[in-house]
Tab-separated table of C-alpha atoms in Angstrom:
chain	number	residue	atom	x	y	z
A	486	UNK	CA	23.478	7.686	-1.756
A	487	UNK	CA	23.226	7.597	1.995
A	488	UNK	CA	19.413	7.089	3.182
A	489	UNK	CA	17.364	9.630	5.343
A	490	UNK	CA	18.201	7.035	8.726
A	491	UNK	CA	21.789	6.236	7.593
A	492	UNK	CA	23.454	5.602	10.984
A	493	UNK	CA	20.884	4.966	13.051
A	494	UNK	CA	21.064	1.214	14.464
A	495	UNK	CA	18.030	-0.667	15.367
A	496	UNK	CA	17.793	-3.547	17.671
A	497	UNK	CA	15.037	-5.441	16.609
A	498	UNK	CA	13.317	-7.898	18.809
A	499	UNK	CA	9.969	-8.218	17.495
A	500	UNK	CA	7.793	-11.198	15.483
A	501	UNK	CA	5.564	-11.318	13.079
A	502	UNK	CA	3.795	-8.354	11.324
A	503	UNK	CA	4.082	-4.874	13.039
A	504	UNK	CA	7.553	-4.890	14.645
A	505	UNK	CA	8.876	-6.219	11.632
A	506	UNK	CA	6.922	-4.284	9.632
A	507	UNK	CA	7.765	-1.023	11.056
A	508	UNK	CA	11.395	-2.367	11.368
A	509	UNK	CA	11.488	-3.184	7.678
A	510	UNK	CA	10.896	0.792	6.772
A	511	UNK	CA	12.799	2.342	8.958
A	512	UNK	CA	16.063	-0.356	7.343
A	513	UNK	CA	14.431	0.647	3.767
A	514	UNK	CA	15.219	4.295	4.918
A	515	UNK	CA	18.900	3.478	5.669
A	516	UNK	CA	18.956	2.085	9.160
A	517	UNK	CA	20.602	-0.653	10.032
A	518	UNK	CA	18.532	-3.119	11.667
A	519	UNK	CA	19.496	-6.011	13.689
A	520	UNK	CA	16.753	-8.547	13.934
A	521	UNK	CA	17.195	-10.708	17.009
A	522	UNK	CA	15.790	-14.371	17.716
A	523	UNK	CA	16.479	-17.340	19.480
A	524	UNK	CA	18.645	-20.097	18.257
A	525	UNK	CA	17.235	-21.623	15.534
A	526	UNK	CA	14.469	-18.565	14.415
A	527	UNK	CA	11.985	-17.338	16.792
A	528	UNK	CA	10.195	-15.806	13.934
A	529	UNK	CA	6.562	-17.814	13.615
A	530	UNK	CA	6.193	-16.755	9.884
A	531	UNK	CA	9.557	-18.376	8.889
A	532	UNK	CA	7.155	-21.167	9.504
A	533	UNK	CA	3.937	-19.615	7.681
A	534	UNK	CA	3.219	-21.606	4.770
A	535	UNK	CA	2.538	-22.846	2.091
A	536	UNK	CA	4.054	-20.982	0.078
A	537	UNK	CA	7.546	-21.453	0.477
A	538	UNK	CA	11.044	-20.744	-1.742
A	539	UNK	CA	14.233	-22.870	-1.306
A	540	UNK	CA	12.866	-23.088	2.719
A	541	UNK	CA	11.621	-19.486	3.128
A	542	UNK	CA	8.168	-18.300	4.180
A	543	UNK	CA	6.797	-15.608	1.666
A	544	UNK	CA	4.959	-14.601	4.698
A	545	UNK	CA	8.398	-13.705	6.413
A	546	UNK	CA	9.830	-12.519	2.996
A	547	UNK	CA	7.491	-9.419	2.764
A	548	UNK	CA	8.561	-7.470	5.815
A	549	UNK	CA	12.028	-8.766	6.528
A	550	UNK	CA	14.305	-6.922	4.045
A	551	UNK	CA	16.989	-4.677	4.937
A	552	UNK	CA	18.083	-6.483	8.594
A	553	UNK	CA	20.969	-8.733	9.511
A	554	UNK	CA	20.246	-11.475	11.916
A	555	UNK	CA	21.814	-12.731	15.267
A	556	UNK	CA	20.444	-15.257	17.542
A	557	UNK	CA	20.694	-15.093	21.066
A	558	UNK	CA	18.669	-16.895	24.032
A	559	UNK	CA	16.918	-14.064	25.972
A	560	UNK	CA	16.235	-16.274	28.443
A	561	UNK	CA	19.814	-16.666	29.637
A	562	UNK	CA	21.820	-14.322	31.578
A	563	UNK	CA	24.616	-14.326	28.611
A	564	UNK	CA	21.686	-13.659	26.314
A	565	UNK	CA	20.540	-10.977	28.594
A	566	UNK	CA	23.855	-9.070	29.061
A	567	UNK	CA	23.894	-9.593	25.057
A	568	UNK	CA	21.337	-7.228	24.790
A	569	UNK	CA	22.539	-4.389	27.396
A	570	UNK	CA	25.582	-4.150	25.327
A	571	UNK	CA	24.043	-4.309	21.960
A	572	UNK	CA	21.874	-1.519	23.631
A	573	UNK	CA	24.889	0.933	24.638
A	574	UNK	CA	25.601	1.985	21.238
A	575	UNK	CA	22.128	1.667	19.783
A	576	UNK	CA	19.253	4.456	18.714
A	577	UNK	CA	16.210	2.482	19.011
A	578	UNK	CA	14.736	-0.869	20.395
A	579	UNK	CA	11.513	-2.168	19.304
A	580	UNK	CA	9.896	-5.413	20.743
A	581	UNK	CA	6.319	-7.102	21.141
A	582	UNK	CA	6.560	-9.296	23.997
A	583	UNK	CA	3.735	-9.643	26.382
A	584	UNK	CA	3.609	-6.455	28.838
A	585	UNK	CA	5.993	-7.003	31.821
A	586	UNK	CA	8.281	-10.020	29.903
A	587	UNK	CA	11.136	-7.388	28.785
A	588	UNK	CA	11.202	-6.114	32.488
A	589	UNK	CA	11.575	-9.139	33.849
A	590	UNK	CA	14.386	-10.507	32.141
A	591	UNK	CA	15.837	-6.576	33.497
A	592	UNK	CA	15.530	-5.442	29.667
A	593	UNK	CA	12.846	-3.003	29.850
A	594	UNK	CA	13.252	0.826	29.145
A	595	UNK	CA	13.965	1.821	32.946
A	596	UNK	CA	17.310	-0.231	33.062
A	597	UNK	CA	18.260	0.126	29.447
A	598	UNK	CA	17.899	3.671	29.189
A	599	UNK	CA	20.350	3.945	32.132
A	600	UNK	CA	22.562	2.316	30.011
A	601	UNK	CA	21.742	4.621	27.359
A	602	UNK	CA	19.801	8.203	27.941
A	603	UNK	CA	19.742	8.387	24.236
A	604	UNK	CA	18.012	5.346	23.441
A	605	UNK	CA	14.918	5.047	21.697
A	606	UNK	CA	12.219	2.018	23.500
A	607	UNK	CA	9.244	0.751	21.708
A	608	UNK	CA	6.886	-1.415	23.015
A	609	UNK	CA	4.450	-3.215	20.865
A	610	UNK	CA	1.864	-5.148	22.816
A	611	UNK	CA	-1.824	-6.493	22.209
A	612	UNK	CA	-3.593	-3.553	24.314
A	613	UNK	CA	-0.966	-1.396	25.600
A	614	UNK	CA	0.929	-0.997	29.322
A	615	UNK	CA	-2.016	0.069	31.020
A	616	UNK	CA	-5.650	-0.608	31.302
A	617	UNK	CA	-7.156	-4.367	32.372
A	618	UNK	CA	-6.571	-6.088	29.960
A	619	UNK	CA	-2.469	-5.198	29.356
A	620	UNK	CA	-1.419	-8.728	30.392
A	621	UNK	CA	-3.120	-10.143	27.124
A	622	UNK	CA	-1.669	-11.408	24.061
A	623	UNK	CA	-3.138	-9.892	21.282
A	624	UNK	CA	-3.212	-11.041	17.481
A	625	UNK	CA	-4.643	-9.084	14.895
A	626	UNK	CA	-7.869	-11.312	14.183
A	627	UNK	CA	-9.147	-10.651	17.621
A	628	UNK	CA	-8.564	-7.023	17.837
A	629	UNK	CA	-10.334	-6.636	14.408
A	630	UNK	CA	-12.665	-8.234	16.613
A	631	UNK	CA	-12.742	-6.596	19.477
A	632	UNK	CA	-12.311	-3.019	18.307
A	633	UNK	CA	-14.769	-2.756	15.850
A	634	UNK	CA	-13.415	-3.417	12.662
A	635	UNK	CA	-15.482	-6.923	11.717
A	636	UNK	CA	-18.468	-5.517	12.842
A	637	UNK	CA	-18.486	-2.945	9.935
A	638	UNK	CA	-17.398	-5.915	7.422
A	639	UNK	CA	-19.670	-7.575	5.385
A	640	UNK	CA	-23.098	-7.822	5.075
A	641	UNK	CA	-26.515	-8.047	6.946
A	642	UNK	CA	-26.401	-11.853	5.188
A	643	UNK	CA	-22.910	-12.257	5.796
A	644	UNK	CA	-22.738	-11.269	9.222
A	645	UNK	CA	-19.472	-9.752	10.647
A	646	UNK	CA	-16.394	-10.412	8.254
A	647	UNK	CA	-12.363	-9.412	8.479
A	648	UNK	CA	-10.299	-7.478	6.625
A	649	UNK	CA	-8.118	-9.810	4.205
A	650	UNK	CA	-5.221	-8.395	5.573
A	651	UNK	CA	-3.753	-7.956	9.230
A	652	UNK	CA	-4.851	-4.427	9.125
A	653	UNK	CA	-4.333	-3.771	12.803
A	654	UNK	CA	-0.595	-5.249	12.538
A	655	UNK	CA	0.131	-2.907	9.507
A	656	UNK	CA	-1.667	0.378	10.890
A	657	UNK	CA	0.878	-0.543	14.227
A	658	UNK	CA	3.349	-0.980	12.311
A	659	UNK	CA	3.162	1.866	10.553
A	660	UNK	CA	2.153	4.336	13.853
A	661	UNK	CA	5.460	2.664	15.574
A	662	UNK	CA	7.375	3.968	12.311
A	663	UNK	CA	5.908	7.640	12.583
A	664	UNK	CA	6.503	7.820	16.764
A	665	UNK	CA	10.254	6.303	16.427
A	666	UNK	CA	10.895	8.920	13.699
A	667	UNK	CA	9.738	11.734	15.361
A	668	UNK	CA	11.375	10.675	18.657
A	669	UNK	CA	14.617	10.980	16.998
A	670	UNK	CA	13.684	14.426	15.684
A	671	UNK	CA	12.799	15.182	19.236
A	672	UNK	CA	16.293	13.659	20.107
A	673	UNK	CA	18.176	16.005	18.277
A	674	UNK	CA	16.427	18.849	20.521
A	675	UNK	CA	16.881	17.658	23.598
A	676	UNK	CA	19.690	15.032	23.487
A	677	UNK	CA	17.223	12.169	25.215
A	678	UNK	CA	15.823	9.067	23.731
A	679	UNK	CA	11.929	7.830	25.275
A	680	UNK	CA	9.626	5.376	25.586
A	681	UNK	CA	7.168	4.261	22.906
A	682	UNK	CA	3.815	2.036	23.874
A	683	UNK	CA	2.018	1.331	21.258
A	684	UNK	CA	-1.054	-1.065	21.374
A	685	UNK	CA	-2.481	-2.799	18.453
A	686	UNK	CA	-5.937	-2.142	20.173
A	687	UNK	CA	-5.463	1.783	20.271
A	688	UNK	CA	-4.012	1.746	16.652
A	689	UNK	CA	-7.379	-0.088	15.113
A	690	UNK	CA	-10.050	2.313	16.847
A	691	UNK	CA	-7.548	5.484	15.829
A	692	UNK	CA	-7.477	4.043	11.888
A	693	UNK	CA	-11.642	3.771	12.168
A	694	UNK	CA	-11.461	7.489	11.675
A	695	UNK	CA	-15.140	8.679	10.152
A	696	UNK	CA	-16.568	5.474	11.027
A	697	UNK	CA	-15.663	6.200	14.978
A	698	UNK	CA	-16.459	9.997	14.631
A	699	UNK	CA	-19.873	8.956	12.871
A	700	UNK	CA	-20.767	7.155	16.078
A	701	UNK	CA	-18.973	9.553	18.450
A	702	UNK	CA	-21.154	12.238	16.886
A	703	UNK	CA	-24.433	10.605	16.565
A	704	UNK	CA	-24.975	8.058	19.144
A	705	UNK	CA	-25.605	5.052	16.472
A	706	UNK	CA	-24.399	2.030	16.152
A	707	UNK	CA	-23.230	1.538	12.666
A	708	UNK	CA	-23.965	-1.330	10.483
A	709	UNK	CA	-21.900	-3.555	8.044
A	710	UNK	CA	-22.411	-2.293	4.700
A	711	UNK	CA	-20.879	-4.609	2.716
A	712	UNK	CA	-19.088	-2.487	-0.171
A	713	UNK	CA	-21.189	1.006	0.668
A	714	UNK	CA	-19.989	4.119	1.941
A	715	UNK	CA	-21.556	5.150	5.138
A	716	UNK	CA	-21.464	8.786	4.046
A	717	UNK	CA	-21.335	8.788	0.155
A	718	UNK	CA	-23.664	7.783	-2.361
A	719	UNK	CA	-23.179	6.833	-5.180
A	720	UNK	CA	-20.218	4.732	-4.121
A	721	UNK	CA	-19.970	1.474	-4.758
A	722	UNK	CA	-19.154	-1.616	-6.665
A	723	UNK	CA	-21.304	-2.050	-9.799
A	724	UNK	CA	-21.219	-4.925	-12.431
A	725	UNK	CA	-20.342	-4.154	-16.226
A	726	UNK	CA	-21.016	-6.397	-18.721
A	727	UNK	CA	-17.380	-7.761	-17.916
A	728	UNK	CA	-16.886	-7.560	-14.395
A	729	UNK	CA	-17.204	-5.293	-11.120
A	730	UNK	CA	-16.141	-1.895	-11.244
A	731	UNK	CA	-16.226	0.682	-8.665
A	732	UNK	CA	-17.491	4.305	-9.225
A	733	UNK	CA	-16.846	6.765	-6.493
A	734	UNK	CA	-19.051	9.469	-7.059
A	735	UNK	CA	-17.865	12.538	-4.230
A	736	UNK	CA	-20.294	15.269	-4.789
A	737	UNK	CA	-23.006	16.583	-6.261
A	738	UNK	CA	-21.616	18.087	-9.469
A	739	UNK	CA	-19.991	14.289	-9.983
A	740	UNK	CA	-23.373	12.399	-9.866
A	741	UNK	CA	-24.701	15.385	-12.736
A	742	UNK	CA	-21.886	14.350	-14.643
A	743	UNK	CA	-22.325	10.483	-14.188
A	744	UNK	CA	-25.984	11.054	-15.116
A	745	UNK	CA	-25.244	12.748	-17.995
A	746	UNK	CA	-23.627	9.824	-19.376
A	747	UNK	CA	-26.810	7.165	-18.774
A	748	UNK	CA	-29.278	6.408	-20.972
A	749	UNK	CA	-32.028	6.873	-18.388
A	750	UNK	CA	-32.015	10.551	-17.649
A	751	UNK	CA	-34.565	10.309	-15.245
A	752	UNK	CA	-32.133	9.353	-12.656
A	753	UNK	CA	-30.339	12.721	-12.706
A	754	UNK	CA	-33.740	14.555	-12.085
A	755	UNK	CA	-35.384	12.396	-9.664
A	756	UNK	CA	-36.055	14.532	-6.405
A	757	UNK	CA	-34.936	11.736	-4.031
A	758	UNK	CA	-31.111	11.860	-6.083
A	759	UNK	CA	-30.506	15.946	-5.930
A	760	UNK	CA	-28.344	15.926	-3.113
A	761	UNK	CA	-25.922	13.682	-1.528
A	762	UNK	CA	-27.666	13.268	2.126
A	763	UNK	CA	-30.886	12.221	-0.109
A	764	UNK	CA	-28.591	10.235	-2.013
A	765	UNK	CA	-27.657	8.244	0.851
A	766	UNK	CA	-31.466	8.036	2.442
A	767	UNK	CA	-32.416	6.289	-1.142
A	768	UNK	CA	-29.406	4.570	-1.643
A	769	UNK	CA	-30.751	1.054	-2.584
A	770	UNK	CA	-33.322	2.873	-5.218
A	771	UNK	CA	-30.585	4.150	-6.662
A	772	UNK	CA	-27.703	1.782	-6.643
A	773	UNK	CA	-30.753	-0.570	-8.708
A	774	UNK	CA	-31.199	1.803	-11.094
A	775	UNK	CA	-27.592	2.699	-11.694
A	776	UNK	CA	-26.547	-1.047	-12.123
A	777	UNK	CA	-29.244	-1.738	-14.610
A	778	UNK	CA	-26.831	1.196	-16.773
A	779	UNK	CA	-23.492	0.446	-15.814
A	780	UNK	CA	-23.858	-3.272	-16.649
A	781	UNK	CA	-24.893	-1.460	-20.529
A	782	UNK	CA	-21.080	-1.010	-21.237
A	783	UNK	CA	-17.785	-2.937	-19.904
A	784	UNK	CA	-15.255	-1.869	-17.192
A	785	UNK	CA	-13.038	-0.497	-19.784
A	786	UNK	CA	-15.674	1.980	-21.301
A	787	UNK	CA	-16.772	2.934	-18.237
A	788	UNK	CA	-12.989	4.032	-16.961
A	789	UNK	CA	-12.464	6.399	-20.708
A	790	UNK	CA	-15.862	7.581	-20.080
A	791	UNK	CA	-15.484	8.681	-16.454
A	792	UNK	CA	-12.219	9.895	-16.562
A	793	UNK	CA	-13.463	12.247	-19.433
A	794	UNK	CA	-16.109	13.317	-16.657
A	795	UNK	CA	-13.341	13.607	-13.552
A	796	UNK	CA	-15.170	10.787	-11.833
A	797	UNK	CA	-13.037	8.730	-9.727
A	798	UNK	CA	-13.610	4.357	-10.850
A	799	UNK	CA	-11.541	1.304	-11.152
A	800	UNK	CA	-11.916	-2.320	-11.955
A	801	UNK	CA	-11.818	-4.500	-8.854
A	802	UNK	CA	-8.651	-6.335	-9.865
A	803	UNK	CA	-7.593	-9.547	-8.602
A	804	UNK	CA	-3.835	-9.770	-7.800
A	805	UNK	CA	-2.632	-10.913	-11.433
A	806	UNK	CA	-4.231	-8.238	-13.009
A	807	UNK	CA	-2.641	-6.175	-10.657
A	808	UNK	CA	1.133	-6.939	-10.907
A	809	UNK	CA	1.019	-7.060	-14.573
A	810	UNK	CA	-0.615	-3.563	-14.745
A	811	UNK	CA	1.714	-1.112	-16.732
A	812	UNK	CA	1.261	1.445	-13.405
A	813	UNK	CA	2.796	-1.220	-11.395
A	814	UNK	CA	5.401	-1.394	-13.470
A	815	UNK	CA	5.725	2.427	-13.861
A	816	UNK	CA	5.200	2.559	-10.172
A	817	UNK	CA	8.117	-0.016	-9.277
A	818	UNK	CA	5.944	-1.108	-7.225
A	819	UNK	CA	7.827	-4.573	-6.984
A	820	UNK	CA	11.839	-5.127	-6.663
A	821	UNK	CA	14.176	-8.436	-6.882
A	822	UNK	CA	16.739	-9.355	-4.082
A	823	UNK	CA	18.967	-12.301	-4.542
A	824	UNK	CA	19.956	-14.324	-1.234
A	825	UNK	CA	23.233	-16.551	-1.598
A	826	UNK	CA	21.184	-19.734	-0.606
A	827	UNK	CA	17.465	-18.775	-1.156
A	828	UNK	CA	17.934	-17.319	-4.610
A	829	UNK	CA	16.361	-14.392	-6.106
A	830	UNK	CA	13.190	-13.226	-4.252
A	831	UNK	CA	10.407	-11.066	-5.913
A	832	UNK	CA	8.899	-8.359	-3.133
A	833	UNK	CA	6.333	-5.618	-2.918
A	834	UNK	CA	8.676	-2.727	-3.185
A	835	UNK	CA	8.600	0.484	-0.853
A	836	UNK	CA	5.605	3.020	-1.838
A	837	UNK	CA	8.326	6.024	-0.077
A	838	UNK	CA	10.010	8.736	-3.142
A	839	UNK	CA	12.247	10.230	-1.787
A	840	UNK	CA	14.018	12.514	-3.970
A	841	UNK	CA	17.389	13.300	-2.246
A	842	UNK	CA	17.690	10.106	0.170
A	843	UNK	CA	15.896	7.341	-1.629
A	844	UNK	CA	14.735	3.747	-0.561
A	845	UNK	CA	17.540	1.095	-0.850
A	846	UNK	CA	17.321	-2.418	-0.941
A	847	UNK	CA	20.412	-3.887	0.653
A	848	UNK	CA	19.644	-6.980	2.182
A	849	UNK	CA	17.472	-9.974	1.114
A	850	UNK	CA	15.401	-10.930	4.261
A	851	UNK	CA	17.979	-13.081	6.478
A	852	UNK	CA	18.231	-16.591	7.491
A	853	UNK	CA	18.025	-17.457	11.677
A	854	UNK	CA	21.403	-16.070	12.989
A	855	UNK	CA	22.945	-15.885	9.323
A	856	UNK	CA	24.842	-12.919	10.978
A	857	UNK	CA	26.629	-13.747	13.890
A	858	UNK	CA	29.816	-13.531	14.820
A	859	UNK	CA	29.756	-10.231	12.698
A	860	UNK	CA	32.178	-7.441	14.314
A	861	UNK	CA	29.868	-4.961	16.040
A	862	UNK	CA	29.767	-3.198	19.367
A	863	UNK	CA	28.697	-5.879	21.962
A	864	UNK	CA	27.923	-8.257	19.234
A	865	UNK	CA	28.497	-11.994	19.352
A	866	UNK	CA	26.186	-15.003	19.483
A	867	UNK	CA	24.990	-17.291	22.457
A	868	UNK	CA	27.008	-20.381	22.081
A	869	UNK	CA	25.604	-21.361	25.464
A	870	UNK	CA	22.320	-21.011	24.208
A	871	UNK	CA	19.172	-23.350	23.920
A	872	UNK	CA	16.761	-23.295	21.771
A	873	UNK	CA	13.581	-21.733	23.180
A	874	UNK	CA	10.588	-20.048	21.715
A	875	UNK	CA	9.154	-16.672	23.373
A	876	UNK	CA	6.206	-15.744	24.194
A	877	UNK	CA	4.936	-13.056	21.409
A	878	UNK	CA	2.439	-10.992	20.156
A	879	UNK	CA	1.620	-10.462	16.562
């Protein structure tokens, strides 16, 4: 069954996480993506590792499906005129090189989109086209940094902490997905591609949503709070006899309900607990009392017993637990592609159901160049070419 972007070819000349990440979707949704390097992989996270399988990264596994790969040396003038004819017949181009690179190796949108009115240009950088600090690489550790993120992770003991994950690279990745999908819906109206710029920066202070409106609202500075809700209480991780759990408690007819299952019913009358701004103002009070019940019963009795009462909880799982959950499994939340030299790979499958045009899995996640010399419009490989890293963002 075709998929919703069947025929739509994607020149993709990203590294790392959010290119490829958003590149990765759009080729689970039928496109067919071309991922471009320099001879001998350009790709840092072929080279992220441990761990490893027959030579590949799992780093570069999980957002690499679904693309073919060619190799071709940007830096030359063949490489270059590579690209302009790859870029004729194309839909979109994505790329995160550092802010003026593309233009001056006379790839940027102004003299591809001659080539090609209908072409589709995004531009992933650190901190956008615009703005002082443009020329900067940026990697997702420092714009956690910089735009806010660490300083609402953690503790007042811990000090500022990251995210696990390379939040700012997958929120990018995911924006650049949304804005390329809805510039080929504008496409079809008005028979022009566009530019996309899309800054990792912009995309971590848009996903701080309540947190940012907190502060543009009230003028303070908010605090790490560790695993507390800045607007919600009670919600938070408690420990059962067996383990953490956490209860999300969303209103006030919740907390009634979660009283009515303690043994000290005190808690559900106190004054200080009637209301959820009070709730918050006596957090700690609370969250002291409520542990000394919840650690009473295990994780397990606590989930029957709230989900009797409608009250949102879950175990804090590590990732074992996780992929051997039955939901996982009922989810298909993980799939199995076979390479020819890498041998089967286990991934995180797509979380898109679509009913009429579903996800596909086509392609295992490619070796450097394991593609050229295919027969496509203005396709062919650099034989002339060096090998030579670019300059990237992440």
């Amino acid at each position: 069954m075709p998929g919703a972007l069947d025929g739509v070819r994607v020149l993709d000349l990203s590294r790392v996480l959010a290119g490829p990440y958003a590149t990765m979707i759009l080729g689970d949704l039928g496109a067919d993506v071309i991922k471009i390097e320099a001879p001998g992989g350009s790709d840092d996270t072929r080279f992220w590792g441990p761990p490893f399988q027959n030579g590949m990264s799992a780093y570069y596994t999980a957002v690499n499906r679904n693309k073919r790969s060619i190799t071709v040396n940007l830096k030359s003038a063949e490489g270059q005129e590579t690209i302009r004819r790859l870029a004729e017949t194309a839909d979109v181009l994505i790329h995160n090189f550092k802010t003026g690179t593309m233009d001056q190796w006379g790839l940027g949108y102004e003299a591809l989109s001659r080539l090609n009115p209908r072409l589709i240009y995004c531009s992933i950088t650190g901190f956008g086209e615009t703005g002082p600090l443009a020329p900067l690489a940026g990697y997702d550790y420092i714009i956690q940094a910089m735009s806010g993120w660490m300083s609402i992770n953690g503790t007042a003991d811990t000090g500022p902490l990251k995210v696990g994950v390379a939040v700012t690279d997958v929120f990018t990745g995911l924006y650049a997905a949304i804005a390329i999908e809805a510039a080929l819906l504008a496409r079809e109206k008005t028979g022009r591609g566009q530019k996309i710029d899309l800054a990792l920066f912009d995309c971590a202070v848009s996903a701080l949503v309540n947190v940012a409106a907190n502060y543009l609202l009230s003028g303070d500075v908010p605090k790490p709070l560790g695993n507390e809700h800045p607007n919600i209480a009670p919600y938070s991780t408690y420990e059962a006899s067996d383990g953490p759990i956490v209860i999300a408690v969303g209103n006030d007819r919740q907390f009634q309900a979660l009283c009515s299952l303690l043994s000290d019913r005190s808690i559900g009358s106190d004054p200080r607990f009637q209301t959820n701004p009070s709730r918050v103002a006596h957090r700690d009070e609370l969250n002291r009392r409520l542990n000394e019940e919840i650690r009473r019963r295990t994780r397990a009795e606590w989930q029957r017993l709230l989900a009797e009462k409608g009250i949102p909880c879950g175990p804090v799982q590590t990732l074992d637990e996780l992929f051997r959950h039955p939901q996982t499994a009922a989810r298909e939340m993980t799939v199995t592609v076979h390479h020819p030299t890498v041998g089967p790979l286990k991934l995180v499958a797509s979380p898109l159901k679509l009913s009429d045009t579903p996800v596909s899995y086509r392609l295992p996640p490619p070796l450097a160049g394991e593609h050229n010399g295919e027969d496509a419009p203005g396709w062919q490989s650099s034989p002339a070419a060096e090998n030579s890293r670019h300059d990237q963002v992440e």
